Tab-separated table of C-alpha atoms in Angstrom:
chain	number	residue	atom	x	y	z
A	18	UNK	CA	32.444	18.870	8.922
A	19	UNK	CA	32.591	18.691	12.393
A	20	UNK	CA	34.509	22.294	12.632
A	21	UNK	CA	31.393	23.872	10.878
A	22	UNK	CA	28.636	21.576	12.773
A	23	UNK	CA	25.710	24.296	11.956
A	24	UNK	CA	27.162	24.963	8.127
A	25	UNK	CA	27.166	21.141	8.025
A	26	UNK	CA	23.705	20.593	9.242
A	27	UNK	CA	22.105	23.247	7.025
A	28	UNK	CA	23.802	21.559	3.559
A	29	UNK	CA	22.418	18.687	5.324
A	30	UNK	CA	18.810	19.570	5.865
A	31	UNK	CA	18.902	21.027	1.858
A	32	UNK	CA	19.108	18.234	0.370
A	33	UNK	CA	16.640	16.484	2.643
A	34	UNK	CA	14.467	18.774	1.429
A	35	UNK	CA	14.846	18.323	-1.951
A	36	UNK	CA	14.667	14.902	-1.949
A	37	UNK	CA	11.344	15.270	-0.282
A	38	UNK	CA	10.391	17.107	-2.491
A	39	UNK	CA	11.404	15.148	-5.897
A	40	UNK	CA	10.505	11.810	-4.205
A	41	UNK	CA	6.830	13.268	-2.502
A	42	UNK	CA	5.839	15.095	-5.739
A	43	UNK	CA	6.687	12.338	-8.154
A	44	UNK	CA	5.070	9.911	-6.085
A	45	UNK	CA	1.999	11.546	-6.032
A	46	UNK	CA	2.489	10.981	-10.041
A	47	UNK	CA	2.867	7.516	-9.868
A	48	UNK	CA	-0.018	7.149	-7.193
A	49	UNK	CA	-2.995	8.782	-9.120
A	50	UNK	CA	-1.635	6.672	-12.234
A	51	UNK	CA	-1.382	3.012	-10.015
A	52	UNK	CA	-4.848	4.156	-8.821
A	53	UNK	CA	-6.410	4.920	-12.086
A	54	UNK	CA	-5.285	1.930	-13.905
A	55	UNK	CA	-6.056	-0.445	-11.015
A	56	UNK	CA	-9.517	0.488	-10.748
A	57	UNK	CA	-9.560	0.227	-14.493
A	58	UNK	CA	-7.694	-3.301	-14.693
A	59	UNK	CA	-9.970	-4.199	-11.948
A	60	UNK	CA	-13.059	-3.850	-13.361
A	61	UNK	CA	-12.707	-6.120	-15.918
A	62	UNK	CA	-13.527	-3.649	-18.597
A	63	UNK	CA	-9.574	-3.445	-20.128
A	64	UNK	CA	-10.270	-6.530	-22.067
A	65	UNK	CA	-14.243	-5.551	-22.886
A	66	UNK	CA	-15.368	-4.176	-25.948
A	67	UNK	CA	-18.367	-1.915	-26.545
A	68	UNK	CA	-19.730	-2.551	-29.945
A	69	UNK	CA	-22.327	-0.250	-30.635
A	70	UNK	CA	-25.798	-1.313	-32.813
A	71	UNK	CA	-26.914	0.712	-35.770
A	72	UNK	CA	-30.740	2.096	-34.303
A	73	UNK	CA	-31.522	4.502	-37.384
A	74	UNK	CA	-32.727	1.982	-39.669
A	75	UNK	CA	-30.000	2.236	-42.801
A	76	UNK	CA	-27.861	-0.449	-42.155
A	77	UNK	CA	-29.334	-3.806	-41.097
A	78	UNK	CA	-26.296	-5.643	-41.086
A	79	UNK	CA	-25.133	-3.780	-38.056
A	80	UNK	CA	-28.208	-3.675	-36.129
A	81	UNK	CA	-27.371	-6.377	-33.126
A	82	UNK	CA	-29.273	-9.381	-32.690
A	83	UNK	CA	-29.446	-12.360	-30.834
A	84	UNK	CA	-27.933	-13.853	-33.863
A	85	UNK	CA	-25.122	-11.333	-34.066
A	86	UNK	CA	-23.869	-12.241	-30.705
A	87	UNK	CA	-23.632	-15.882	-31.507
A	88	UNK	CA	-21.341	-14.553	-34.475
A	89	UNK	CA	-19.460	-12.237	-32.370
A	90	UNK	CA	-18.723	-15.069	-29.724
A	91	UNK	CA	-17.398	-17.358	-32.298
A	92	UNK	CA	-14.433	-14.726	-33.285
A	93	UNK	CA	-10.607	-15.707	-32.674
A	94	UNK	CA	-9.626	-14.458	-29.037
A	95	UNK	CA	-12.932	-13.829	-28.078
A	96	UNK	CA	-13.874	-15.377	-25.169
A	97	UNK	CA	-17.252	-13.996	-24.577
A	98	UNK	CA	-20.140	-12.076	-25.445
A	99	UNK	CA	-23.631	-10.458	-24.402
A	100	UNK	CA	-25.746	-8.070	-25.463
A	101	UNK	CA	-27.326	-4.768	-23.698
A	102	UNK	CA	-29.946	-2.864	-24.271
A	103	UNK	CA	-30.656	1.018	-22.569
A	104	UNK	CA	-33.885	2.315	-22.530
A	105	UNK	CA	-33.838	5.491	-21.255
A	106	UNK	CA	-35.407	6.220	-17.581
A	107	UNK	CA	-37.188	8.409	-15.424
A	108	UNK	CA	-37.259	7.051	-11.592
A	109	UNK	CA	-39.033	9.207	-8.610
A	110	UNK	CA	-38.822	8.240	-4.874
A	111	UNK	CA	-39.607	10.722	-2.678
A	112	UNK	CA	-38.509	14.228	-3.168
A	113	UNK	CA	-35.950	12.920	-5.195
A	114	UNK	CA	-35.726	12.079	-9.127
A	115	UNK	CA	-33.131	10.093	-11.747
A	116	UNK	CA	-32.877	10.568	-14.973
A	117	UNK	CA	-30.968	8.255	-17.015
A	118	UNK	CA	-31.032	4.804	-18.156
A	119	UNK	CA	-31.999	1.706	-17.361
A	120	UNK	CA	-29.804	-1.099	-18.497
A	121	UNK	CA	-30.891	-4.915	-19.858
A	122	UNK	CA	-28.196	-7.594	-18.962
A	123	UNK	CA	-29.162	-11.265	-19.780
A	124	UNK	CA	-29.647	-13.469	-16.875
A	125	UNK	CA	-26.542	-15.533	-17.172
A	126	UNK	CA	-24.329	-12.527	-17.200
A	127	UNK	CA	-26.247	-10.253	-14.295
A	128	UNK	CA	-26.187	-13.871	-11.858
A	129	UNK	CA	-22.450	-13.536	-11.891
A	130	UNK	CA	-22.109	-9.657	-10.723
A	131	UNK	CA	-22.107	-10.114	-6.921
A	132	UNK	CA	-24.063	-7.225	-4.349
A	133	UNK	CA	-22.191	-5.594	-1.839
A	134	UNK	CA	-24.631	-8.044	0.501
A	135	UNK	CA	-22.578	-10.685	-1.074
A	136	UNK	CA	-25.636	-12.129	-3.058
A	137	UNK	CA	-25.995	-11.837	-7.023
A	138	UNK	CA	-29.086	-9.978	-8.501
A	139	UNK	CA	-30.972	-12.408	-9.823
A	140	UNK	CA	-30.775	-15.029	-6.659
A	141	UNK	CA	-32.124	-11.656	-4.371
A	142	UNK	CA	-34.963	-10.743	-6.708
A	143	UNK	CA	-35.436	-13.547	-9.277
A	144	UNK	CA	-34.758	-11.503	-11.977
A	145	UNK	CA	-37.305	-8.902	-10.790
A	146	UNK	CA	-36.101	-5.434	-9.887
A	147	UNK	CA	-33.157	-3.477	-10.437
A	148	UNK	CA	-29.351	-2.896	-9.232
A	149	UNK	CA	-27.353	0.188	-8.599
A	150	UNK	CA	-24.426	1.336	-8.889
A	151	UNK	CA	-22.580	2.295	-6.004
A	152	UNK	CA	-22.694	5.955	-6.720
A	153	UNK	CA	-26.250	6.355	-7.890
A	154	UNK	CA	-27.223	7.594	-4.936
A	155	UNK	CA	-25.146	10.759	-6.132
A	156	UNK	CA	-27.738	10.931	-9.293
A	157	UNK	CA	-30.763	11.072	-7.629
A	158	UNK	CA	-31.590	14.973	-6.990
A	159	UNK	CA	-34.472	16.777	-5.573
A	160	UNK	CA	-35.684	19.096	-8.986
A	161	UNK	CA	-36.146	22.085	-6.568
A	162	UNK	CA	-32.727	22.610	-4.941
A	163	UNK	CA	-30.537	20.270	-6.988
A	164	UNK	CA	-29.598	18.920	-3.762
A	165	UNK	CA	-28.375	14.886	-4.207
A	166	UNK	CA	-29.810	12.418	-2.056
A	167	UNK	CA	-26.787	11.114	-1.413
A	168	UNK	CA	-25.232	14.735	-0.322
A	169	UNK	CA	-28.348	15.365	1.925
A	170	UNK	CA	-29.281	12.312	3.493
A	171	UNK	CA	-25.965	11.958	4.204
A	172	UNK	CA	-26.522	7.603	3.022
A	173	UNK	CA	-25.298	5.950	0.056
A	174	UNK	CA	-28.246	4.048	-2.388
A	175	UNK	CA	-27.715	1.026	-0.300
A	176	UNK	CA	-29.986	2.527	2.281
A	177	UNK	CA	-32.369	2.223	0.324
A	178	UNK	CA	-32.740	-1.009	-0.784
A	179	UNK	CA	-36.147	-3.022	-0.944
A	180	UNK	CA	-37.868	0.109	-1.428
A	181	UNK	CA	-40.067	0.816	-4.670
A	182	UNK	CA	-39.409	3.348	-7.202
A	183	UNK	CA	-41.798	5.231	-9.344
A	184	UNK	CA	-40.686	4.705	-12.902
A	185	UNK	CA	-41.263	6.024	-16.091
A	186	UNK	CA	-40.113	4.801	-18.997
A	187	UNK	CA	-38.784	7.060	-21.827
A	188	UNK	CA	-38.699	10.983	-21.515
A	189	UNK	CA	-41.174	13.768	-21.748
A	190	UNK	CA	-44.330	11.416	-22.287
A	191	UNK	CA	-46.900	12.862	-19.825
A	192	UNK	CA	-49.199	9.972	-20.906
A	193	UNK	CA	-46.780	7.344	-20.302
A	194	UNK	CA	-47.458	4.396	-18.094
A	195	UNK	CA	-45.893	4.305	-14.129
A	196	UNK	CA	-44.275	0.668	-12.984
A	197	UNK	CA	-42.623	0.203	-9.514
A	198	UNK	CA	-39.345	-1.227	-9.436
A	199	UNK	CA	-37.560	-2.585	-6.775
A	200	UNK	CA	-34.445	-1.883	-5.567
A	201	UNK	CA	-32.567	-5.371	-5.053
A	202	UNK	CA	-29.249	-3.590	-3.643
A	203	UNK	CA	-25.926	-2.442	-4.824
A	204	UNK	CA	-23.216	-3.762	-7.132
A	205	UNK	CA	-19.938	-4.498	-5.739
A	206	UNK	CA	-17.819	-2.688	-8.649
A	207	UNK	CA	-15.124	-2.596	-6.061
A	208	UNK	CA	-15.161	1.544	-6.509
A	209	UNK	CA	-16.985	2.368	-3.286
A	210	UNK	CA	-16.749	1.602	0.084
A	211	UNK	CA	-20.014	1.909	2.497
A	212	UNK	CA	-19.935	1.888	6.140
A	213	UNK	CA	-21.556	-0.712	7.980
A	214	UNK	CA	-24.997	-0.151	9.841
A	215	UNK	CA	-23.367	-1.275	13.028
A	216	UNK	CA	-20.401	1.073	12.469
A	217	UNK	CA	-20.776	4.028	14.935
A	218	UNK	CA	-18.252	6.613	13.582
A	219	UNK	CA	-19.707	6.322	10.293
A	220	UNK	CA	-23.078	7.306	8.449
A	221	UNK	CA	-25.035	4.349	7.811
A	222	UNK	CA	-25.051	3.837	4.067
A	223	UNK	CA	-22.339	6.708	3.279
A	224	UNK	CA	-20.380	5.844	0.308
A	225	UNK	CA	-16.923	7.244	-0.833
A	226	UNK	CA	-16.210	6.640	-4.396
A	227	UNK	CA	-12.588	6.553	-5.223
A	228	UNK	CA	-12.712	6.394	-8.760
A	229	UNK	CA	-15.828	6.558	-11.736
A	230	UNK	CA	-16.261	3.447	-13.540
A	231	UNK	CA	-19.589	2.933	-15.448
A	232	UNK	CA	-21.063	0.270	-13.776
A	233	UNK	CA	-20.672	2.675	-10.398
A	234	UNK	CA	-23.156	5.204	-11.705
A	235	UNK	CA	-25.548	2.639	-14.040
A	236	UNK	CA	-28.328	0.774	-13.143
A	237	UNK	CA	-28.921	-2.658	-14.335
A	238	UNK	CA	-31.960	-5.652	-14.522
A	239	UNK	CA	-32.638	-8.515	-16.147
A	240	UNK	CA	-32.933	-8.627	-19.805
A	241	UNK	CA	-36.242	-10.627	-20.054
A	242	UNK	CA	-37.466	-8.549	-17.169
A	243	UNK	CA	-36.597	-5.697	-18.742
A	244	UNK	CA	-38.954	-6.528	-22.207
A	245	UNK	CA	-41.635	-7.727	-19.905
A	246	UNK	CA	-42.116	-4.595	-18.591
A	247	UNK	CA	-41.453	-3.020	-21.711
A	248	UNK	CA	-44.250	-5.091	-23.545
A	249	UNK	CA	-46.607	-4.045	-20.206
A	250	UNK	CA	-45.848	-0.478	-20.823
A	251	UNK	CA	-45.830	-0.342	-25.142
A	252	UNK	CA	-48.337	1.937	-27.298
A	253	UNK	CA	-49.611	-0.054	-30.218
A	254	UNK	CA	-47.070	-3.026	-29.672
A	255	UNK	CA	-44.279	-0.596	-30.216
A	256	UNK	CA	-41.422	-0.870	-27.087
A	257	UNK	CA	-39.462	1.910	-26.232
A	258	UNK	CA	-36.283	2.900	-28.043
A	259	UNK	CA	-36.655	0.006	-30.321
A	260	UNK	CA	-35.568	0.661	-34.494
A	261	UNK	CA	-38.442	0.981	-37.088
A	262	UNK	CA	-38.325	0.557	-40.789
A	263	UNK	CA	-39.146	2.720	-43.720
A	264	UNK	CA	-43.278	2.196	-42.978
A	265	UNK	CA	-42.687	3.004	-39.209
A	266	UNK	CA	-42.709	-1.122	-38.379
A	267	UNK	CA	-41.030	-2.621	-35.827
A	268	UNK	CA	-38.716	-5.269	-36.051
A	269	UNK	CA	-39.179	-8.990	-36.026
A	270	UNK	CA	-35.833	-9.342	-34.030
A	271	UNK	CA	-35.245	-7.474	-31.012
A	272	UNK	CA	-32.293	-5.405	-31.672
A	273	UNK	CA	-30.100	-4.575	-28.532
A	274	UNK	CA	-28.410	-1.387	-27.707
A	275	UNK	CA	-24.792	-3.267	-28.050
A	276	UNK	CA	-22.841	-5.636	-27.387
A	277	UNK	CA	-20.081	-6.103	-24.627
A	278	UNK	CA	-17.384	-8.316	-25.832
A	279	UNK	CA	-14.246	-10.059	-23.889
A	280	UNK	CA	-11.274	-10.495	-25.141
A	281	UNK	CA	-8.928	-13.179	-23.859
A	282	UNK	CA	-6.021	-10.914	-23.816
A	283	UNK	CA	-5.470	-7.892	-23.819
A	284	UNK	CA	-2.770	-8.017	-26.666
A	285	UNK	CA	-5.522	-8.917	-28.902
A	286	UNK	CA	-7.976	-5.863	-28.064
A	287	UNK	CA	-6.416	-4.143	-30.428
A	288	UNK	CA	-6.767	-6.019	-33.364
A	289	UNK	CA	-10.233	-7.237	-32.002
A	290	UNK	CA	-11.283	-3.251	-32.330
A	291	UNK	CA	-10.347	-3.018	-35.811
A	292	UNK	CA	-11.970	-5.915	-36.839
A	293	UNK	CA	-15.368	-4.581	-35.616
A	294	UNK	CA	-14.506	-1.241	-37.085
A	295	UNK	CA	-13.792	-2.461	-40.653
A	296	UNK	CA	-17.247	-3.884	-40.223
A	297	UNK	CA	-18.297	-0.715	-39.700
A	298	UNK	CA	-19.173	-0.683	-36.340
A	299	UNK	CA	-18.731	1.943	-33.965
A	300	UNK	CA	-16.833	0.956	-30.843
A	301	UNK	CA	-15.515	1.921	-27.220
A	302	UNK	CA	-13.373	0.324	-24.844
A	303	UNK	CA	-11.156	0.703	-21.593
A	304	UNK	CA	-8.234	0.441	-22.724
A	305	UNK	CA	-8.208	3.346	-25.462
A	306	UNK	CA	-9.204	5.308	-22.354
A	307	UNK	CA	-6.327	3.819	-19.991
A	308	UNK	CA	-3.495	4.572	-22.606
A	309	UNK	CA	-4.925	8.127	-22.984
A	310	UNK	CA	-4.673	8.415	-19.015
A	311	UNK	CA	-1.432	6.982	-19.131
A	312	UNK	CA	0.178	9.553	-21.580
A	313	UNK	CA	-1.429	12.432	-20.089
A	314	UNK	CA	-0.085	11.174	-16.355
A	315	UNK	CA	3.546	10.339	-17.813
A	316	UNK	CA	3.084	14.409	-18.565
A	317	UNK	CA	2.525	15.291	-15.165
A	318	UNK	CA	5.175	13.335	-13.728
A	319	UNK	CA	7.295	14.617	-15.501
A	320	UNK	CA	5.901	18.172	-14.521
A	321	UNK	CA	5.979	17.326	-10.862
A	322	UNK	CA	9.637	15.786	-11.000
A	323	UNK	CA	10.577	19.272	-12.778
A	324	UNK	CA	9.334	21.426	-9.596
A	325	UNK	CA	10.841	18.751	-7.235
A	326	UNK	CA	14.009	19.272	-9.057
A	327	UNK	CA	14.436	22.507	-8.629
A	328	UNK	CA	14.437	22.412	-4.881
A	329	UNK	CA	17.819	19.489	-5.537
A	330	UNK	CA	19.086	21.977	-7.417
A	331	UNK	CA	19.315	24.455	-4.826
A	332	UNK	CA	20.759	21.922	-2.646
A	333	UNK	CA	23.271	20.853	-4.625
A	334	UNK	CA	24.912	24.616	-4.821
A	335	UNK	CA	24.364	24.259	-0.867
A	336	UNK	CA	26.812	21.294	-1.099
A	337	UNK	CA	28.732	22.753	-3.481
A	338	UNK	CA	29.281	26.117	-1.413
A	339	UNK	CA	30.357	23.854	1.619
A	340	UNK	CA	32.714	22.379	0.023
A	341	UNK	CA	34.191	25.556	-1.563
A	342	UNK	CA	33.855	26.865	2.175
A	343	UNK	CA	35.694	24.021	3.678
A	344	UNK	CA	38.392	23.822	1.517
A	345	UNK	CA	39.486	27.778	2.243
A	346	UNK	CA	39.450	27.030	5.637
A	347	UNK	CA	41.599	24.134	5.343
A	348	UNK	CA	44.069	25.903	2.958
A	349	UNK	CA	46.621	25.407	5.388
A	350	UNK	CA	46.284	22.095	6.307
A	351	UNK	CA	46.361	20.848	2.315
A	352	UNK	CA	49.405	22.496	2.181
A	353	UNK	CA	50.707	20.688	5.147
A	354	UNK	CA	49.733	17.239	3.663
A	355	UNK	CA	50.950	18.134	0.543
A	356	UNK	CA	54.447	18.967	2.097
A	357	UNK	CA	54.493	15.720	3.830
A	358	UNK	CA	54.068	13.780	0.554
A	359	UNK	CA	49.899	13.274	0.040
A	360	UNK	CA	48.941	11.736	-2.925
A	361	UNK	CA	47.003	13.864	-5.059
A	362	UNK	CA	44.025	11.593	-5.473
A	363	UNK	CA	43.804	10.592	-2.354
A	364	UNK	CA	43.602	14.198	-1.501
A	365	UNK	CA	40.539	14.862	-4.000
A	366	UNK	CA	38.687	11.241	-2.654
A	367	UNK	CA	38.903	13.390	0.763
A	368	UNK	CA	37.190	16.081	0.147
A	369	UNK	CA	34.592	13.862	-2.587
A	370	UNK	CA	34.042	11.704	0.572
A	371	UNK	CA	33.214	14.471	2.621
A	372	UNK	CA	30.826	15.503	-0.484
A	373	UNK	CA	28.810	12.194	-0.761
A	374	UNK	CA	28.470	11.680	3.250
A	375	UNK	CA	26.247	14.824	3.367
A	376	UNK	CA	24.610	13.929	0.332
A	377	UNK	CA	24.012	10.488	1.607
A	378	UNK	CA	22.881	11.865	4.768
A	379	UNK	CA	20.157	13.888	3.272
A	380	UNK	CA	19.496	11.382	0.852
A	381	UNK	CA	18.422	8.779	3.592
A	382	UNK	CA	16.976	11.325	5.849
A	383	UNK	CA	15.113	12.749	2.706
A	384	UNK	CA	13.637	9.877	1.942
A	385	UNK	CA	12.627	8.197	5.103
A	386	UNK	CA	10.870	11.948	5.739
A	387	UNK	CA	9.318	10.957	2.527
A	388	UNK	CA	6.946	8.063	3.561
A	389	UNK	CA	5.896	10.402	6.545
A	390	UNK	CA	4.752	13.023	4.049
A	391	UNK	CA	3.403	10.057	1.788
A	392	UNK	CA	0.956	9.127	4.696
A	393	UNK	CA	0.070	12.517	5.071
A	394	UNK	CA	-0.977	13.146	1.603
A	395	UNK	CA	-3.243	9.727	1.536
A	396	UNK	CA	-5.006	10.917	5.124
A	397	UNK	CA	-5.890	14.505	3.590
A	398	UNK	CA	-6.684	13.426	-0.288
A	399	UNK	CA	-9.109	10.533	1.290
A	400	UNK	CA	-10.596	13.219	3.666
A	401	UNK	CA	-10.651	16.234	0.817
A	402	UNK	CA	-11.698	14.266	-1.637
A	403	UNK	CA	-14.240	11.635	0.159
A	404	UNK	CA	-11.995	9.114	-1.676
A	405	UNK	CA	-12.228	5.155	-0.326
A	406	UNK	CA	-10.776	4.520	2.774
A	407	UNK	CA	-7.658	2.922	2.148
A	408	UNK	CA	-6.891	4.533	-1.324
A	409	UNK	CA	-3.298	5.254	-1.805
A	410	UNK	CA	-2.651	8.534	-3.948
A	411	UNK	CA	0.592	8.764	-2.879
A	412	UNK	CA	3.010	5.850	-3.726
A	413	UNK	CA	6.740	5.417	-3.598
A	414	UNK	CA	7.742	2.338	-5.023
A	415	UNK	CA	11.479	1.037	-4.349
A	416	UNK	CA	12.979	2.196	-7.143
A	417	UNK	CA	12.047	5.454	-6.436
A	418	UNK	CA	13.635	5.323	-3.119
A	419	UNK	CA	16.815	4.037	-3.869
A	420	UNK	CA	17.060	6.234	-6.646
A	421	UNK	CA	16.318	9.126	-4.195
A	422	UNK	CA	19.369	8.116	-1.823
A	423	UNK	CA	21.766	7.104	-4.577
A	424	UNK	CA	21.097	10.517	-7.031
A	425	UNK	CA	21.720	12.456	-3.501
A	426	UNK	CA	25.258	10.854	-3.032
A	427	UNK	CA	25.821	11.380	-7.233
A	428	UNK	CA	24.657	14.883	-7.049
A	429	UNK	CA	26.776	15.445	-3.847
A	430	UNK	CA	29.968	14.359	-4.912
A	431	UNK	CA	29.687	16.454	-8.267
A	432	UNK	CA	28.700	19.311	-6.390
A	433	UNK	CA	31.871	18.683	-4.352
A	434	UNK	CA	34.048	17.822	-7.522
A	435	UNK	CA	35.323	21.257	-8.472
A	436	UNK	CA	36.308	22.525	-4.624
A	437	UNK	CA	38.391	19.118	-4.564
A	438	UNK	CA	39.898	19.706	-7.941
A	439	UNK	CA	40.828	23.286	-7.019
A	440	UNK	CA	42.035	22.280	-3.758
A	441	UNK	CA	44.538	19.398	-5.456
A	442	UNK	CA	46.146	22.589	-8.102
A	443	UNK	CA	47.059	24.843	-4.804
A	444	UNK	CA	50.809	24.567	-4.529
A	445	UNK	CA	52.386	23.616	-1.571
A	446	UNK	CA	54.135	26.950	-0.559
A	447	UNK	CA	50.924	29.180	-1.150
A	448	UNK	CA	48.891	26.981	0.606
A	449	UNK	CA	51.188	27.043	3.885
A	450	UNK	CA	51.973	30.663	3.968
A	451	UNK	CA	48.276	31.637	3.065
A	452	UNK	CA	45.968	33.407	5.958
């Protein structure tokens, strides 16, 4: 090695390189997937199911009632229940205008979501008003240029908090009824992170979402606010997006949207979604969603440890031309050793040796050049992508390391195997009187 110090170096700096590239591409893999299912995992909603009411009227027995969630909550491995109801929206302030819905969470439920203030909804506004998600601010538009508020105010919701909104309920009613609601502040679904009024290198109120979850882009009040103002806004006792029968009558029983339901493991969601299915409800939950994500990710992993391969590949015929390389120049001195008696295997371990130090040398280089590119990819995906401060796309886990250095040392001494089994078949008397 040290005869061909430049030859040495290159073989060297090959298989950094592909190590870099094998460990920095399937990293990227694994971080999007850690990301993804973290967010998911920690919002709660892996072990929530969405059961969905029956609103046209055919089926009573699935229409969702106060009395349904009692039933629902007293299922095996269920270890909660509430009901939600969405009346659909249409919220002005300003220039700018939502439309979407407006969602009815019972009182006990909404007091234990928590603001990004660090207050709950219904202690800020006794019940009264609404919360956003932390990326609402990206739904309200102005009509005229499509523009967001949040894209040209440059200010997340949050800024906005305290102030009234202009609200209509249902869609395409010119005659319908306008009720201010108040904006209470934002939910801390642990997806967004806003920049502090105080904080001089950032815009007050900017938010940068790292991942969707629902509750991010939904806004929420109190379920007995929410009828209130429902009652307060009704034509001929009739509230919005509520069932009729056959004679166009209302129900007795208020029947809700749906109804989330917890599961107290989620080994049992499964089997919990089945259930609710063979009643013949129609259903939706997180983790149908998460092992959907985590097929199509195991996918590109395996795509992006294909093209990181190929670049080892290359290095490995580096290695193994080295070796081929140093063994003709050494033709003489093989001969030499074998004249004086070598063993044969400890004549292929030398040049193997020689094989696995450059491997392990690029290897260890490879992958400590690795967690400089890792750092590199987090700074420009957060800054690309407006992703959270923080947010880790990239992640090598130490596995993934190890497995970088040690498959550089395998892959290095079978690159080197066949120049060391050639060089052990030269006979002694060729090898001294070759030039």
């Amino acid at each position: 090695m040290k005869r061909r110090k430049i030859r040495t170096f290159l073989t060297v700096l090959g298989v950094m390189i592909g190590v870099i590239s094998v460990v920095a591409l399937m990293s990227v893999g694994l971080g999007v997937k850690k990301e993804m299912i973290d967010s998911v995992v920690d919002s709660g909603s892996v072990n929530q199911i969405k059961v969905y009411s029956e609103t046209g009227g055919k089926h009573k027995d699935r229409m969702i009632t106060d009395k349904t969630i009692e039933t629902f909550s007293k299922f095996s491995n269920v270890s909660g229940c509430y009901s939600v109801y969405e009346v659909p929206v249409t919220m002005k302030y300003g220039e700018y205008e939502y439309y979407g819905n407006l969602v009815g969470v019972p009182g006990d439920e909404l007091s234990t979501w928590k603001l990004i203030n660090g207050e709950n909804v219904i202690k800020d506004s006794d019940g009264k008003g609404f919360a956003a998600g932390s990326s609402v601010g990206k739904l309200f538009f102005n009509p005229n240029t499509y523009t967001s508020f949040e894209k040209k105010e440059k200010k997340g919701i949050g800024s906005l908090t305290g102030r009234r909104f202009d609200t209509v309920f249902g869609w395409g009613d010119e005659n319908a009824k306008t009720v201010k609601l108040k904006l209470t502040g934002v939910l801390a679904d642990g997806s967004a992170d806003i920049a502090s009024d105080d904080d001089s290198d950032n815009t007050e109120g900017e938010v940068y979402t790292s991942t969707y979850s629902e509750k991010s882009q939904t806004i929420y009040c109190d379920m007995d606010y929410l009828k209130s103002l429902l009652k307060r806004v009704s034509v001929d006792g009739k509230l919005e997006g509520q069932p009729v029968d056959g004679n166009g009558n209302s129900y007795r029983e208020f029947i809700y949207t749906a109804a989330i339901v917890t599961v107290d493991d989620t080994n049992n969601v499964d089997a919990i979604v089945k259930k609710f299915q063979d009643m013949g409800y129609q259903t939706e939950n997180a983790k149908e969603y998460l092992d959907t994500i985590q097929k199509y990710l195991k996918m590109i992993q395996l795509l992006l440890g294909g093209i990181g391969t190929i670049a080892l590949v290359v290095a490995v015929i580096g290695i193994s031309n080295t070796m081929t390389t140093s063994v003709f120049d050494r033709v003489n001195e093989i001969g030499i050793l074998k004249v004086l008696g070598c063993d044969i295997d400890e004549l292929r371990l030398l040049f193997l040796a020689e094989a696995a130090i450059i491997g392990a040398a690029g290897g260890v280089l490879g992958v400590g050049c690795s967690y400089g590119v890792k750092v590199i990819i987090d700074k420009c995906a957060v800054s690309m992508f407006h992703l959270a401060k923080g947010t880790n796309i990239s992640y090598i886990p130490w596995w993934l390391a190890l497995a970088g250095m040690m498959g550089s040392v395998v892959l290095g001494v079978a690159a080197g195997y066949f120049p060391a089994r050639w060089a052990t078949k030269l006979r002694p008397i060729d090898a001294v009187t070759r030039r």
